[in-house]
CSV table of C-alpha atoms in Angstrom, one decimal:
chain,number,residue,atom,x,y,z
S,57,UNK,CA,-68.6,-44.9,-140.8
S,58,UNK,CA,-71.1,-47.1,-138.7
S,59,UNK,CA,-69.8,-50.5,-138.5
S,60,UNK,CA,-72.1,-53.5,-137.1
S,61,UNK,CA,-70.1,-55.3,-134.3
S,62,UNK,CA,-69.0,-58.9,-135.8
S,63,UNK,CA,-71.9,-61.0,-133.2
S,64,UNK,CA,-74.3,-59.0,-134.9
S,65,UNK,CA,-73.6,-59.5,-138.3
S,66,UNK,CA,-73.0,-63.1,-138.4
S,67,UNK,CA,-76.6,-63.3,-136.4
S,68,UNK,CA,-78.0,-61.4,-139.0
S,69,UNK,CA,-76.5,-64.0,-142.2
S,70,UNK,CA,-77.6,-66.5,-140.0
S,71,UNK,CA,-81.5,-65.5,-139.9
S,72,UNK,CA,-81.9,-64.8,-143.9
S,73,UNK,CA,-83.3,-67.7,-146.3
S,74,UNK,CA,-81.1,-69.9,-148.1
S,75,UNK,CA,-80.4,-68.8,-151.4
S,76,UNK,CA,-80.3,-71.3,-154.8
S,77,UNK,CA,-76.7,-72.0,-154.0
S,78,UNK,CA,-77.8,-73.4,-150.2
S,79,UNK,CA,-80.9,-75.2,-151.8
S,80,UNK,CA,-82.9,-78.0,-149.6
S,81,UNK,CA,-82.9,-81.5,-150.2
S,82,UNK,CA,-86.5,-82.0,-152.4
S,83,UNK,CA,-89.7,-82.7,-150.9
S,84,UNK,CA,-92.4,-84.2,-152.5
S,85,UNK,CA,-94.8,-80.5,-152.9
S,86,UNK,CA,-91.8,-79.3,-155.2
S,87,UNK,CA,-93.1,-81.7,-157.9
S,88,UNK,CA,-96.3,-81.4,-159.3
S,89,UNK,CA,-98.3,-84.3,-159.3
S,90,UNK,CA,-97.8,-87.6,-158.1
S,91,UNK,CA,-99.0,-91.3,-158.3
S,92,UNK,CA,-99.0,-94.0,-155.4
S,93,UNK,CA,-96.3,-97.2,-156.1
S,94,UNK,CA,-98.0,-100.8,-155.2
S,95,UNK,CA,-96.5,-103.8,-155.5
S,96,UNK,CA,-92.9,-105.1,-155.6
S,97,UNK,CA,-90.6,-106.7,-153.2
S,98,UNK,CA,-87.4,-106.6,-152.3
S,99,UNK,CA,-84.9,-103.7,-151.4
S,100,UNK,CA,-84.5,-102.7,-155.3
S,101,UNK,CA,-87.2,-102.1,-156.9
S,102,UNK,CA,-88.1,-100.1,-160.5
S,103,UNK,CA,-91.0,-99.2,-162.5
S,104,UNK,CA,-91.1,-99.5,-166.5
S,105,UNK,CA,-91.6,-95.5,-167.4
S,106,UNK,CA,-93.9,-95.3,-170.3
S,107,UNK,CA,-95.0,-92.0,-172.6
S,108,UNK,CA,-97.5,-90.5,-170.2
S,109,UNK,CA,-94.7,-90.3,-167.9
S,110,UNK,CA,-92.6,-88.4,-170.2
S,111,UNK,CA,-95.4,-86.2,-171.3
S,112,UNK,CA,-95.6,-85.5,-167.4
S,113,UNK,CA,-91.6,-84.6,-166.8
S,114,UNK,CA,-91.5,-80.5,-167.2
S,115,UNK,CA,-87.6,-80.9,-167.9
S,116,UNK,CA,-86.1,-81.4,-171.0
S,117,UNK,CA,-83.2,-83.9,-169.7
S,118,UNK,CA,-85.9,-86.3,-167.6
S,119,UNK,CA,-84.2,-85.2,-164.5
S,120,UNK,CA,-87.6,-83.9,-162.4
S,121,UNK,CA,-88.5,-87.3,-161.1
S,122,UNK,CA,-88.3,-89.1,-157.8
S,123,UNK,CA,-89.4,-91.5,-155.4
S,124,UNK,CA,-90.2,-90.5,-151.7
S,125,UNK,CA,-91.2,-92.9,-149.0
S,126,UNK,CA,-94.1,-92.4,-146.6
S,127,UNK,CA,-92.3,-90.1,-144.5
S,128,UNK,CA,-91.6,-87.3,-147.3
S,129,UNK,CA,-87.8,-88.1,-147.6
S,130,UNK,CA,-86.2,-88.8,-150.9
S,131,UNK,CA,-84.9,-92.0,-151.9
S,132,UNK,CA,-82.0,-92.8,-154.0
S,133,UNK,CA,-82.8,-93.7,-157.7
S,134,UNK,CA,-81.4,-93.6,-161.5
S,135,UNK,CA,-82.9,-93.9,-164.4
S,136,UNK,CA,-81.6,-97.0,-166.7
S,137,UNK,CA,-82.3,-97.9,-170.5
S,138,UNK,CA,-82.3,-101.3,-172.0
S,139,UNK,CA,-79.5,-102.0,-174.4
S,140,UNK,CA,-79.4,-103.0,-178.2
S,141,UNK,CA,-79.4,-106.1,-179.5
S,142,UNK,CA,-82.0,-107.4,-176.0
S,143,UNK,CA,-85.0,-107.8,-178.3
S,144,UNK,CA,-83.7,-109.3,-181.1
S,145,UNK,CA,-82.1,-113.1,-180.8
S,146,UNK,CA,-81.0,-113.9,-184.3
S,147,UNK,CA,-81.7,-114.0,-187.8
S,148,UNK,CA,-82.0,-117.3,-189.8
S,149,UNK,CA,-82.0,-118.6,-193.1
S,150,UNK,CA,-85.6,-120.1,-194.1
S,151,UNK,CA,-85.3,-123.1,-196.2
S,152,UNK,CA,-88.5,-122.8,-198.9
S,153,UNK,CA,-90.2,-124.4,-201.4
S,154,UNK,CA,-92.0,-122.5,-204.4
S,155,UNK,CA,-94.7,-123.9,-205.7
S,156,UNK,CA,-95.3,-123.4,-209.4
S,157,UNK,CA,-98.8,-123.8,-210.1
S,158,UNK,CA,-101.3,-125.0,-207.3
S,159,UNK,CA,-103.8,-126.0,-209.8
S,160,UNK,CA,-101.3,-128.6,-211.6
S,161,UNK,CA,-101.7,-132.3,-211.0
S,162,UNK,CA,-99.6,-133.3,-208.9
S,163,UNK,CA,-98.7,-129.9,-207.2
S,164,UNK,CA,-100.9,-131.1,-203.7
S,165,UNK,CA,-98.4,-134.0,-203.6
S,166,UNK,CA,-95.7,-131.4,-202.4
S,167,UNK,CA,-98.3,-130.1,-199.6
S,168,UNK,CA,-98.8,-133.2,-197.4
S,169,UNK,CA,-97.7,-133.2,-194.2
S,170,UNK,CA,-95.3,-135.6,-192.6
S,171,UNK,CA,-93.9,-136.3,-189.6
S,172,UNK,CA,-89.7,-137.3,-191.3
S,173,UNK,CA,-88.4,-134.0,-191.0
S,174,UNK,CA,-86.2,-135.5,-194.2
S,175,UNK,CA,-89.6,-134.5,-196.5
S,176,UNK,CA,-89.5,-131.4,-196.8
S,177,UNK,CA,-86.1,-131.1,-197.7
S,178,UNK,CA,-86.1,-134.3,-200.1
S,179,UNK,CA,-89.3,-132.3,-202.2
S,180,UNK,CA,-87.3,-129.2,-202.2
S,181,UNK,CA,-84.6,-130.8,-204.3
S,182,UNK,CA,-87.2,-132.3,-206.3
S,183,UNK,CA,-88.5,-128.6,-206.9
S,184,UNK,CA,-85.0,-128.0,-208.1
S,185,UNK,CA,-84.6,-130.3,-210.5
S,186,UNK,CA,-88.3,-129.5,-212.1
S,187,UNK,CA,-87.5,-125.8,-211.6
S,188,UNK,CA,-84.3,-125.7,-213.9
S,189,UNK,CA,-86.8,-127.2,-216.7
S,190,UNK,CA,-89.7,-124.9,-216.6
S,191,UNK,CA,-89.6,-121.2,-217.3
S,192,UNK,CA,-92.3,-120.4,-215.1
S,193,UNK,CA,-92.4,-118.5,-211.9
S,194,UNK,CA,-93.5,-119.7,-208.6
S,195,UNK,CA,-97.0,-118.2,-207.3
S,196,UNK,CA,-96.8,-119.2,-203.7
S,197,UNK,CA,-94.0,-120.2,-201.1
S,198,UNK,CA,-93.8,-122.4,-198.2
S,199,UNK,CA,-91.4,-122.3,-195.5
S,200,UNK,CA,-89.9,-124.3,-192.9
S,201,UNK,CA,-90.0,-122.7,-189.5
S,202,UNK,CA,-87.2,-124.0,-187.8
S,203,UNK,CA,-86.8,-122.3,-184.6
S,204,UNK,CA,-90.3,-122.5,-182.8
S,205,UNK,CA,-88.9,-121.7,-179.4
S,206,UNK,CA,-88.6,-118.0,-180.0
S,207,UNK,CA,-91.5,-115.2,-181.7
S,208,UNK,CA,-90.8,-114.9,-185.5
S,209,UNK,CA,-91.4,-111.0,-186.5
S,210,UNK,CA,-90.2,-110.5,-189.5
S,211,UNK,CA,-89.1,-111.3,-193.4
S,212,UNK,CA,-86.6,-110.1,-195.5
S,213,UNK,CA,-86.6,-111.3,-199.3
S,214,UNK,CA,-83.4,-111.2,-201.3
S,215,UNK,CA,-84.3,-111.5,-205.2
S,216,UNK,CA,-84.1,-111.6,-208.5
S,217,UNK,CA,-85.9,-109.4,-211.5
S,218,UNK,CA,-86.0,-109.1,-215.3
S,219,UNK,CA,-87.2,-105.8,-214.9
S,220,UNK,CA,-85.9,-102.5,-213.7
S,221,UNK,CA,-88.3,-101.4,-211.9
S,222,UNK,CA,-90.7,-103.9,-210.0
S,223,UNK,CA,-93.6,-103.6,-207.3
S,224,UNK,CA,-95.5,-106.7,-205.8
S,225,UNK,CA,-98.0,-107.6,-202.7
S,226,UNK,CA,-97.8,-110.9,-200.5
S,227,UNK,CA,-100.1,-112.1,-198.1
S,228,UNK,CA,-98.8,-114.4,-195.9
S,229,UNK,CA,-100.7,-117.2,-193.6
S,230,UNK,CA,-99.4,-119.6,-190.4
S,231,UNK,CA,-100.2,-123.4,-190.6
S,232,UNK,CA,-98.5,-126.7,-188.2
S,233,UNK,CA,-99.3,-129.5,-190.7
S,234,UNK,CA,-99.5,-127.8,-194.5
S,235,UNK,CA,-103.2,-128.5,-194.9
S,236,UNK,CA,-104.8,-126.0,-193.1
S,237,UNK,CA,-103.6,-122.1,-193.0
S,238,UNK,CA,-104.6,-119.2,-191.2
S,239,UNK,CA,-103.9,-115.5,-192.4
S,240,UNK,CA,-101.4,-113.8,-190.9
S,241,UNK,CA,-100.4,-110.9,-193.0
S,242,UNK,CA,-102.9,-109.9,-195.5
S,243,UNK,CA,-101.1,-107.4,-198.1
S,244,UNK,CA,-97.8,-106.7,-197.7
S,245,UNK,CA,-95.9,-105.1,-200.7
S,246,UNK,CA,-92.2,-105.6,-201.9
S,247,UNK,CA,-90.9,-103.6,-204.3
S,248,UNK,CA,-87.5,-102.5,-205.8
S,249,UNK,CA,-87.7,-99.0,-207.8
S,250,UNK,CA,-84.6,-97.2,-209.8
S,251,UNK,CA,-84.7,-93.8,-211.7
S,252,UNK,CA,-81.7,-91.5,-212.9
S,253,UNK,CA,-79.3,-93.9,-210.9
S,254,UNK,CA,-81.2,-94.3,-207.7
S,255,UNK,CA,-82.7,-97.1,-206.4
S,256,UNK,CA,-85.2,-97.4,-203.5
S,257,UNK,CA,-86.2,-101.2,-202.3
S,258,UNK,CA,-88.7,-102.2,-199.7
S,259,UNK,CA,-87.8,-105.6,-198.7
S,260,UNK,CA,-89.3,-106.7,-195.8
S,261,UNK,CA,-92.6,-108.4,-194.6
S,262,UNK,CA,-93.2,-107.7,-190.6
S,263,UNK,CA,-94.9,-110.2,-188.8
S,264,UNK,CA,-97.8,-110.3,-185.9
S,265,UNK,CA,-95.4,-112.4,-184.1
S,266,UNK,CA,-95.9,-116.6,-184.5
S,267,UNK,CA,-94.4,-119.2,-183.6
S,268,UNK,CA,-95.9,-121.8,-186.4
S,269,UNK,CA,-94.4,-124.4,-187.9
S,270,UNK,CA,-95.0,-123.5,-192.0
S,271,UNK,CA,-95.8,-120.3,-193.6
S,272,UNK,CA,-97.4,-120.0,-196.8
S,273,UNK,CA,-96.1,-116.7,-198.9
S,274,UNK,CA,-98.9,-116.1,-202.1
S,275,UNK,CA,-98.3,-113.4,-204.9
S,276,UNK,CA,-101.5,-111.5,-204.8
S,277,UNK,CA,-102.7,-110.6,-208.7
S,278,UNK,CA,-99.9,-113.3,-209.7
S,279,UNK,CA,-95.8,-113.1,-209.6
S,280,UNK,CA,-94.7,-109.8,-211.0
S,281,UNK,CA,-91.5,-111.7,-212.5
S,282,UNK,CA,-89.0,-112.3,-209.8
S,283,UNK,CA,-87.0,-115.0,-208.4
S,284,UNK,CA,-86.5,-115.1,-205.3
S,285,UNK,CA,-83.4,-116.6,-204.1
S,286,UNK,CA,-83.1,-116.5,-200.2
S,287,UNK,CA,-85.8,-115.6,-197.2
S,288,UNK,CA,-84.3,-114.2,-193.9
S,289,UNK,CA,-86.2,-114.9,-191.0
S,290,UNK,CA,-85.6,-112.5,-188.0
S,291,UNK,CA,-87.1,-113.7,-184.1
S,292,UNK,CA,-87.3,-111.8,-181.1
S,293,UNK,CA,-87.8,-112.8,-177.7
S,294,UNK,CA,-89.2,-109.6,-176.6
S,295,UNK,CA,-93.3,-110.2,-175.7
S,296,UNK,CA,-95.9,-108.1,-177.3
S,297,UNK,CA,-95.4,-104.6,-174.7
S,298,UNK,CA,-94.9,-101.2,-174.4
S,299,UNK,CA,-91.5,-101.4,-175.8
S,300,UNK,CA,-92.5,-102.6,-179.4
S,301,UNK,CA,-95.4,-99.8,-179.6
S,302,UNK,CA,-95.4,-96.8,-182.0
S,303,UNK,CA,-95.8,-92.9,-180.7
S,304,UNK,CA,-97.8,-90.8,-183.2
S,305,UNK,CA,-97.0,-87.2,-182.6
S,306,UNK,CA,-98.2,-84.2,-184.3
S,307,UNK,CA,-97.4,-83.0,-187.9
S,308,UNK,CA,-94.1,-81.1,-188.4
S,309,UNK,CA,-94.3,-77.6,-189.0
S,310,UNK,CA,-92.2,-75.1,-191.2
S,311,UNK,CA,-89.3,-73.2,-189.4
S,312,UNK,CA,-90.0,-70.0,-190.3
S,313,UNK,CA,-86.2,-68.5,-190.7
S,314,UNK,CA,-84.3,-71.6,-192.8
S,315,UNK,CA,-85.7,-73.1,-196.1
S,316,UNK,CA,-87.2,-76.4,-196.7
S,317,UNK,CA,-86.5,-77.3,-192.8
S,318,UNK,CA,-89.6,-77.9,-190.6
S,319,UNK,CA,-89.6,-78.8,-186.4
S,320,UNK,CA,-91.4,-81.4,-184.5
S,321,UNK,CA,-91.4,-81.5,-180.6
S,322,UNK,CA,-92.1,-85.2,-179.0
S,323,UNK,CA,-93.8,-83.4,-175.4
S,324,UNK,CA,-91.2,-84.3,-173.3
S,325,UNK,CA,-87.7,-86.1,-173.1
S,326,UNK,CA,-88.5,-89.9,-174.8
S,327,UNK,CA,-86.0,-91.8,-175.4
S,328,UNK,CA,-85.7,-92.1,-179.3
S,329,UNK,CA,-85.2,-95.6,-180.4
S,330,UNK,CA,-86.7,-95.4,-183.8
S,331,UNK,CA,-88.5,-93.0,-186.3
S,332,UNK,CA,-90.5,-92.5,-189.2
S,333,UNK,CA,-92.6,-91.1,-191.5
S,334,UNK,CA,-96.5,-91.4,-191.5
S,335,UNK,CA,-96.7,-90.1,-195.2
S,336,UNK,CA,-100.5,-88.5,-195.6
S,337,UNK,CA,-100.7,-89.7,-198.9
S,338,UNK,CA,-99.1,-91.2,-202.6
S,339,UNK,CA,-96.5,-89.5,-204.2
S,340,UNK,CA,-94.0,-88.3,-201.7
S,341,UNK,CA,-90.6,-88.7,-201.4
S,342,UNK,CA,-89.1,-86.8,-198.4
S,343,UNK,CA,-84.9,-87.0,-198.7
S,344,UNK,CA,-82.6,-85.0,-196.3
S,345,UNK,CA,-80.9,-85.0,-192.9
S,346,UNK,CA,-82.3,-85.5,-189.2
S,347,UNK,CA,-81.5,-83.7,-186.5
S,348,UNK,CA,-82.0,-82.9,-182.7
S,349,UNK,CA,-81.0,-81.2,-179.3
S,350,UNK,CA,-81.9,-81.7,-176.0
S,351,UNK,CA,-83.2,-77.9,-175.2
S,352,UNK,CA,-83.8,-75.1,-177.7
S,353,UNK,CA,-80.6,-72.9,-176.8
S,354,UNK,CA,-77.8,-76.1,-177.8
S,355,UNK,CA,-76.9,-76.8,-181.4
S,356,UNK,CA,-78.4,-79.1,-183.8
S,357,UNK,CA,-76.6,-82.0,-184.0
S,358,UNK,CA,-77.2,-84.4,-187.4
S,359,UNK,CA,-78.8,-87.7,-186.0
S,360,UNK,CA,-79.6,-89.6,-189.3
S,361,UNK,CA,-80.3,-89.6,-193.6
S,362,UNK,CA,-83.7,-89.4,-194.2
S,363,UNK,CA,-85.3,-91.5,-197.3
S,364,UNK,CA,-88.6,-91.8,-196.6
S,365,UNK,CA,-91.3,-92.1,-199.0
S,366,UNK,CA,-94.9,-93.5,-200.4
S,367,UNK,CA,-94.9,-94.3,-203.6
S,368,UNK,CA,-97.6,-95.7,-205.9
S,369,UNK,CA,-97.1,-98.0,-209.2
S,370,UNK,CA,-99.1,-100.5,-210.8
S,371,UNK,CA,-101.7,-100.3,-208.2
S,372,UNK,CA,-99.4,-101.3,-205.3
S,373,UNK,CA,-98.3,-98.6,-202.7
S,374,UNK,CA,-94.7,-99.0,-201.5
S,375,UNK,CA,-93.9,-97.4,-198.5
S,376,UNK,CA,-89.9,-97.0,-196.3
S,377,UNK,CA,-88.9,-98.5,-193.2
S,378,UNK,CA,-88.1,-96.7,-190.2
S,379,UNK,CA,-85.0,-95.1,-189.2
S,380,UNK,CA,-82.7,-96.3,-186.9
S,381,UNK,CA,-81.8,-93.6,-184.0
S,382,UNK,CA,-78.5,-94.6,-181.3
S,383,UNK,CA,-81.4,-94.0,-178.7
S,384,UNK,CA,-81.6,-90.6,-178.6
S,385,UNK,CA,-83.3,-88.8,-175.5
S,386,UNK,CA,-84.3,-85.2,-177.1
S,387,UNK,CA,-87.3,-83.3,-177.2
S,388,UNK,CA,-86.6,-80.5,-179.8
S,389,UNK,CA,-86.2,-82.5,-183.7
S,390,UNK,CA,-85.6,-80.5,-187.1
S,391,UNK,CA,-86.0,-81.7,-190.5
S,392,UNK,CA,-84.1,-80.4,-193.5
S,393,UNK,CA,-85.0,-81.1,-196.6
S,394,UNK,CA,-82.5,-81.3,-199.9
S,395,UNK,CA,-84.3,-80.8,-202.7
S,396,UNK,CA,-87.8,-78.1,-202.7
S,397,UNK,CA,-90.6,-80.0,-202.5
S,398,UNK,CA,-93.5,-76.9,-202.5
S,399,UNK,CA,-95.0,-78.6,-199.9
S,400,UNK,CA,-98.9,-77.8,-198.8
S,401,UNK,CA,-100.1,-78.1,-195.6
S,402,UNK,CA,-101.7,-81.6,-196.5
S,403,UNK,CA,-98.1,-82.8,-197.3
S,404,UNK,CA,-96.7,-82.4,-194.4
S,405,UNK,CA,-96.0,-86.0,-192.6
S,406,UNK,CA,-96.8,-87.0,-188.7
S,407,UNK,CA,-93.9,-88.4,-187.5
S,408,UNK,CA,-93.8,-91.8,-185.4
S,409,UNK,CA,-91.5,-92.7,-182.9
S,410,UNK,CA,-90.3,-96.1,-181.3
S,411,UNK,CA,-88.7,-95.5,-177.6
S,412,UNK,CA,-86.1,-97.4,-175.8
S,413,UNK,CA,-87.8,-99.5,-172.8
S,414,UNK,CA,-86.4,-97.8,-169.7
S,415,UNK,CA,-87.2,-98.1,-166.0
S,416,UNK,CA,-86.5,-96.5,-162.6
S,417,UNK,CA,-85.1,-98.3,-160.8
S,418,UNK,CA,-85.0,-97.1,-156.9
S,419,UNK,CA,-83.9,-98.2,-153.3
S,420,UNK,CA,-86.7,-99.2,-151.3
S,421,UNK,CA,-86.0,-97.2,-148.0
S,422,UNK,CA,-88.2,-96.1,-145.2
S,423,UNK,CA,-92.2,-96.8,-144.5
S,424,UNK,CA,-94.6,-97.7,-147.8
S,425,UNK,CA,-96.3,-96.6,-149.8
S,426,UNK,CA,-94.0,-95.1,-151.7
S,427,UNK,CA,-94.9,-92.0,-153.8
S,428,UNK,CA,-93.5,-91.5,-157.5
S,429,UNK,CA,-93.2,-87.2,-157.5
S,430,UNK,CA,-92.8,-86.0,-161.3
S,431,UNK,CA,-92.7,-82.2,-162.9
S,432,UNK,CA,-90.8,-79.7,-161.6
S,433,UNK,CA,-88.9,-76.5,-163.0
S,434,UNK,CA,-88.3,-75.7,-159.5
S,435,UNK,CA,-85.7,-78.7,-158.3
S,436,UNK,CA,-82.2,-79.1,-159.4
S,437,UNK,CA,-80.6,-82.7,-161.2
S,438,UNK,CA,-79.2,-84.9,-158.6
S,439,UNK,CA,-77.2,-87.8,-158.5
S,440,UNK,CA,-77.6,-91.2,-156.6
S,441,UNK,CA,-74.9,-94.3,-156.4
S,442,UNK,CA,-76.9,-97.5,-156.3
S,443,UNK,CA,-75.5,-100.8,-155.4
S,444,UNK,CA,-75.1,-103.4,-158.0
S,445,UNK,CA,-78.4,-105.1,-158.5
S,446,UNK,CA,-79.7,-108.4,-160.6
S,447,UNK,CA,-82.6,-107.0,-162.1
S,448,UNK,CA,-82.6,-108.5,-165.8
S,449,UNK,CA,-81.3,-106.9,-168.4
S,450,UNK,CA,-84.9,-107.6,-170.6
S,451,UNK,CA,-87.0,-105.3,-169.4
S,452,UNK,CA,-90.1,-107.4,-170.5
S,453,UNK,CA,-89.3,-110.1,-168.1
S,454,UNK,CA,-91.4,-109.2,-165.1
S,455,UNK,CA,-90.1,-109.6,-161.6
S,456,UNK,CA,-91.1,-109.2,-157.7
S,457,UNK,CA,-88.8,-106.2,-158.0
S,458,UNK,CA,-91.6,-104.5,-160.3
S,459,UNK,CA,-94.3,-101.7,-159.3
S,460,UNK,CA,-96.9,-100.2,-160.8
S,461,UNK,CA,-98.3,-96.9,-161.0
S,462,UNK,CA,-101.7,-96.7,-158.6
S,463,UNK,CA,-103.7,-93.6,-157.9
S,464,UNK,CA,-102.7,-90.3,-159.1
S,465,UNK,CA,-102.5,-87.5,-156.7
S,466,UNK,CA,-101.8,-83.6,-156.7
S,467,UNK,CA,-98.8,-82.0,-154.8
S,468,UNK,CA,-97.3,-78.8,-155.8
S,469,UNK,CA,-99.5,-78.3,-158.7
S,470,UNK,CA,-99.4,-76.5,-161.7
S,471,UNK,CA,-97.4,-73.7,-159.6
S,472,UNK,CA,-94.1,-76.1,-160.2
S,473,UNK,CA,-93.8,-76.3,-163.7
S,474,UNK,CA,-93.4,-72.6,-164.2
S,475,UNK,CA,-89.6,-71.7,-164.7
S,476,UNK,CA,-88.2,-70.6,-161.2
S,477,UNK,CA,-88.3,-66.9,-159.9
S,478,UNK,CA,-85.1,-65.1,-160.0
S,479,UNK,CA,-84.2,-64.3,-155.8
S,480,UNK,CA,-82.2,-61.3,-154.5
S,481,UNK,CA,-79.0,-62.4,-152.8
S,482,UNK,CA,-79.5,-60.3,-149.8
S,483,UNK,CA,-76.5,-61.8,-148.2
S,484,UNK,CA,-74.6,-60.3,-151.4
S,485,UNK,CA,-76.3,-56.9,-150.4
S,486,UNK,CA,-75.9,-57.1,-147.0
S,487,UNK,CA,-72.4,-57.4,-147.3
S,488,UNK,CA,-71.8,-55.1,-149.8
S,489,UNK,CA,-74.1,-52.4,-147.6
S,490,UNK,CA,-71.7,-53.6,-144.6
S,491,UNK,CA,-68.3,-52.9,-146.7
S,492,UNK,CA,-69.7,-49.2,-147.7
C-alpha cells in the first residue's frame, strides 16, 4: 500500500477550495442587485423596508439582505418590526346630538355655533327630553370632537333595531363652527344581518384621517329604523405612510389535491399585519380557517377564522372588515373553506394584505456610500449583536438616523437567485482515497 508522507498530505488539504462548511464572509457580488444608501447621520442608521424590497429578497425567511460599506466589507445589521398598539392612541366616547328633522322650525337653533363649550352639551339634554316625547328617528348626527391633537380614523356605532335584519348608508362630513361642512366620507354602509342563528354586523365607518372639530353623520335614503346609542371614536397618531397602505396580490387558486382549499403566495417574505378579502362581486360569503408556513416543505399552521363576505340587501352592499394576523412573516398562505361553495373562476377573491412597518437598522462602519446588497440563494443567515440604540419606537417619526434608497445597481445578477450547486467534498474523497 502507497502511503503519501504526512507534509504532503496536509499541503495537499491545504491547497483545495473551502467547502460550504468553511464558507467566506459575504461580499457584495453574492447578492444580486443592489441600491446606493444617501442620507442619514449618525453611527446607527436604518432604512424603512417597503414591498418592492420584499419582492426583491429570493429567501423565504428575509435573511438575504445586507449592508456593505465602500470598501466591500459587511456591516453588522438586524432587521426590527414595530410593535402593536404604536399606531393606535386611544379610543373615545363621542358625545352626539341627533337631530330629528332638519326641516322643522326650530331644528337650525340646535346648529349654531358657540364659543361656551357648555352648548353643546346643554342642547344635548334638551334633545333628551324632546326625544323621549317623539317617536321619530333621528336623520342626521353631530358630534363633538374632543381630542383635536391626534388624527381621528375611525367610527364604530353601537345600536339599536326593531328589525332583525337591517342594512343602512352614512355619509359623513368635517366642519369647525356647525355652519359650514365639507364631505368626508361619502357612502359608508352599516348593517347588522342574522339567518338560521347567525349574525353578521358591519359596524364601522373608517375615516380619511381629520382632525375637525364637529362631524355631521346623515342617513342616506332616510333612517332604516335604528337607535343609535353610543359612537366610538378611535385616533391614531401614525401619519398617512407606507405603513397604513394596502398590498393587492393576485387571486387565490385551487389546490389541486384537498377540497374546497385554494393557495395564495405574497412574492416574498412580508410581514403580515392584516388581511382580507377583495370580494369580485355580490353574493359571497367565504367562511373557514387561514393558514400559513414560512417555506413550502413545513406544516400549515392555522393563523385565523375567516368570515368574509359581500353581501347585498335593499340596495345597500355590506361588506367585512379585515382580519387581524399576530404579524406574521410567511410567504406560502392556504385557504380552507367549510362549507362547498362551487366556486367559478370569477368567484374567486384577490386577497389584500396590510404589513407591519419594519426597518433595517445597521452600524454605520467604514467609508460611504454605503450599498444595500439584496437576493441571494447563494449566502447563508447570519447573525449580528447591535448595541442598544434610541431610534423611536414609531417608525413614522423620521430622524437623521434615516436613509433612503438611491440608484439601483447590478452585482451578482440573476446567477444568485438560483438555488446553490451541490459541491464534491474532495477533502472527504481525498481522505477516504488516502485511508484505502
Amino acid at each position: 500500500m502507497i502511503r503519501l508522507p504526512t507534509l504532503m498530505l496536509a499541503a495537499l488539504f491545504a491547497s483545495l477550495p473551502a467547502t460550504a462548511s468553511d464558507q467566506a464572509t459575504p461580499v457584495p457580488e453574492d447578492y444580486a442587485k443592489g441600491y446606493v444608501l444617501t442620507g442619514g447621520e449618525g453611527s446607527v442608521r436604518y432604512l424603512l423596508l417597503d414591498e418592492k424590497r420584499y419582492r426583491d429578497m429570493a429567501s423565504d425567511d428575509a435573511t438575504d439582505i445586507a449592508v456593505f460599506n465602500a470598501a466591500g466589507k459587511q456591516l453588522p445589521h438586524r432587521i426590527e418590526g414595530q410593535q402593536k398598539g404604536l399606531e393606535k392612541s386611544r379610543t373615545l366616547s363621542l358625545p352626539f346630538f341627533p337631530v330629528l328633522d332638519e326641516t322643522v322650525e326650530g331644528a337650525a337653533s340646535f346648529w349654531q355655533y358657540e364659543q361656551d363649550q357648555q352648548s353643546f352639551e346643554l342642547r344635548y339634554r334638551t334633545w333628551q327630553e324632546k326625544r323621549e316625547q317623539s317617536p321619530q328617528e333621528a336623520v342626521s348626527y353631530i358630534l363633538k370632537n374632543e381630542n383635536t391633537d391626534d388624527r381621528l380614523t375611525k367610527l364604530t356605532i353601537n345600536w339599536s333595531q326593531q328589525q332583525t335584519s337591517m342594512i343602512g348608508a352614512m355619509k359623513v362630513e368635517t366642519g369647525n363652527d356647525m355652519t359650514s361642512w365639507s364631505p368626508l366620507v361619502s357612502r359608508a354602509v352599516l348593517s347588522r344581518l342574522t339567518h338560521e342563528g347567525s349574525t353578521l354586523q358591519q359596524d364601522e365607518i373608517k375615516l380619511g384621517p381629520t382632525q375637525a372639530k364637529y362631524l355631521r353623520l346623515s342617513w342616506i335614503g332616510g333612517n332604516p329604523g335604528i337607535t343609535i346609542n353610543e359612537i366610538l371614536a378611535e385616533y391614531s397618531t401614525t401619519p398617512d405612510s407606507d405603513a397604513q397602505q394596502w398590498i393587492e396580490l393576485d387571486p387565490v387558486t385551487p389546490i389541486e389535491d384537498e377540497e374546497n382549499a385554494y393557495s395564495f403566495d405574497t412574492g416574498g417574505p412580508m410581514p403580515v399585519r392584516q388581511l382580507a378579502f377583495a370580494i369580485p362581486h355580490d353574493g359571497l360569503y367565504y367562511r373557514g380557517k387561514l393558514y400559513s408556513r414560512i417555506t413550502e416543505e413545513q406544516q400549515w399552521r392555522h393563523r385565523a377564522a375567516i368570515n368574509q363576505y359581500r353581501l347585498q340587501r335593499e340596495g345597500l352592499t355590506t361588506e367585512s372588515s379585515p382580519i387581524d394576523l399576530p404579524d406574521v412573516q410567511d410567504r406560502h398562505w392556504k385557504i380552507v373553506l367549510e362549507q362547498p361553495l362551487n366556486l367559478q373562476a370569477q368567484d374567486y377573491p384577490k386577497i389584500r394584505v396590510r404589513l407591519q412597518p419594519q426597518r433595517l437598522v445597521f452600524l454605520a462602519q467604514g467609508e460611504e456610500p454605503f450599498t444595500l446588497a439584496i437576493g441571494s440563494r447563494q449566502v447563508e443567515p447570519q447573525s449580528f449583536n447591535l448595541p442598544d440604540h434610541k431610534l423611536p419606537e414609531d417608525f413614522s417619526v423620521e430622524t437623521s438616523a434615516q436613509v433612503t434608497l438611491g440608484e439601483g445597481i447590478m452585482l451578482g445578477g440573476e446567477e444568485q437567485l438560483q438555488p446553490p450547486k451541490k459541491k464534491a467534498d474532495l477533502k472527504t474523497w481525498l481522505l477516504w482515497a488516502v485511508l484505502v
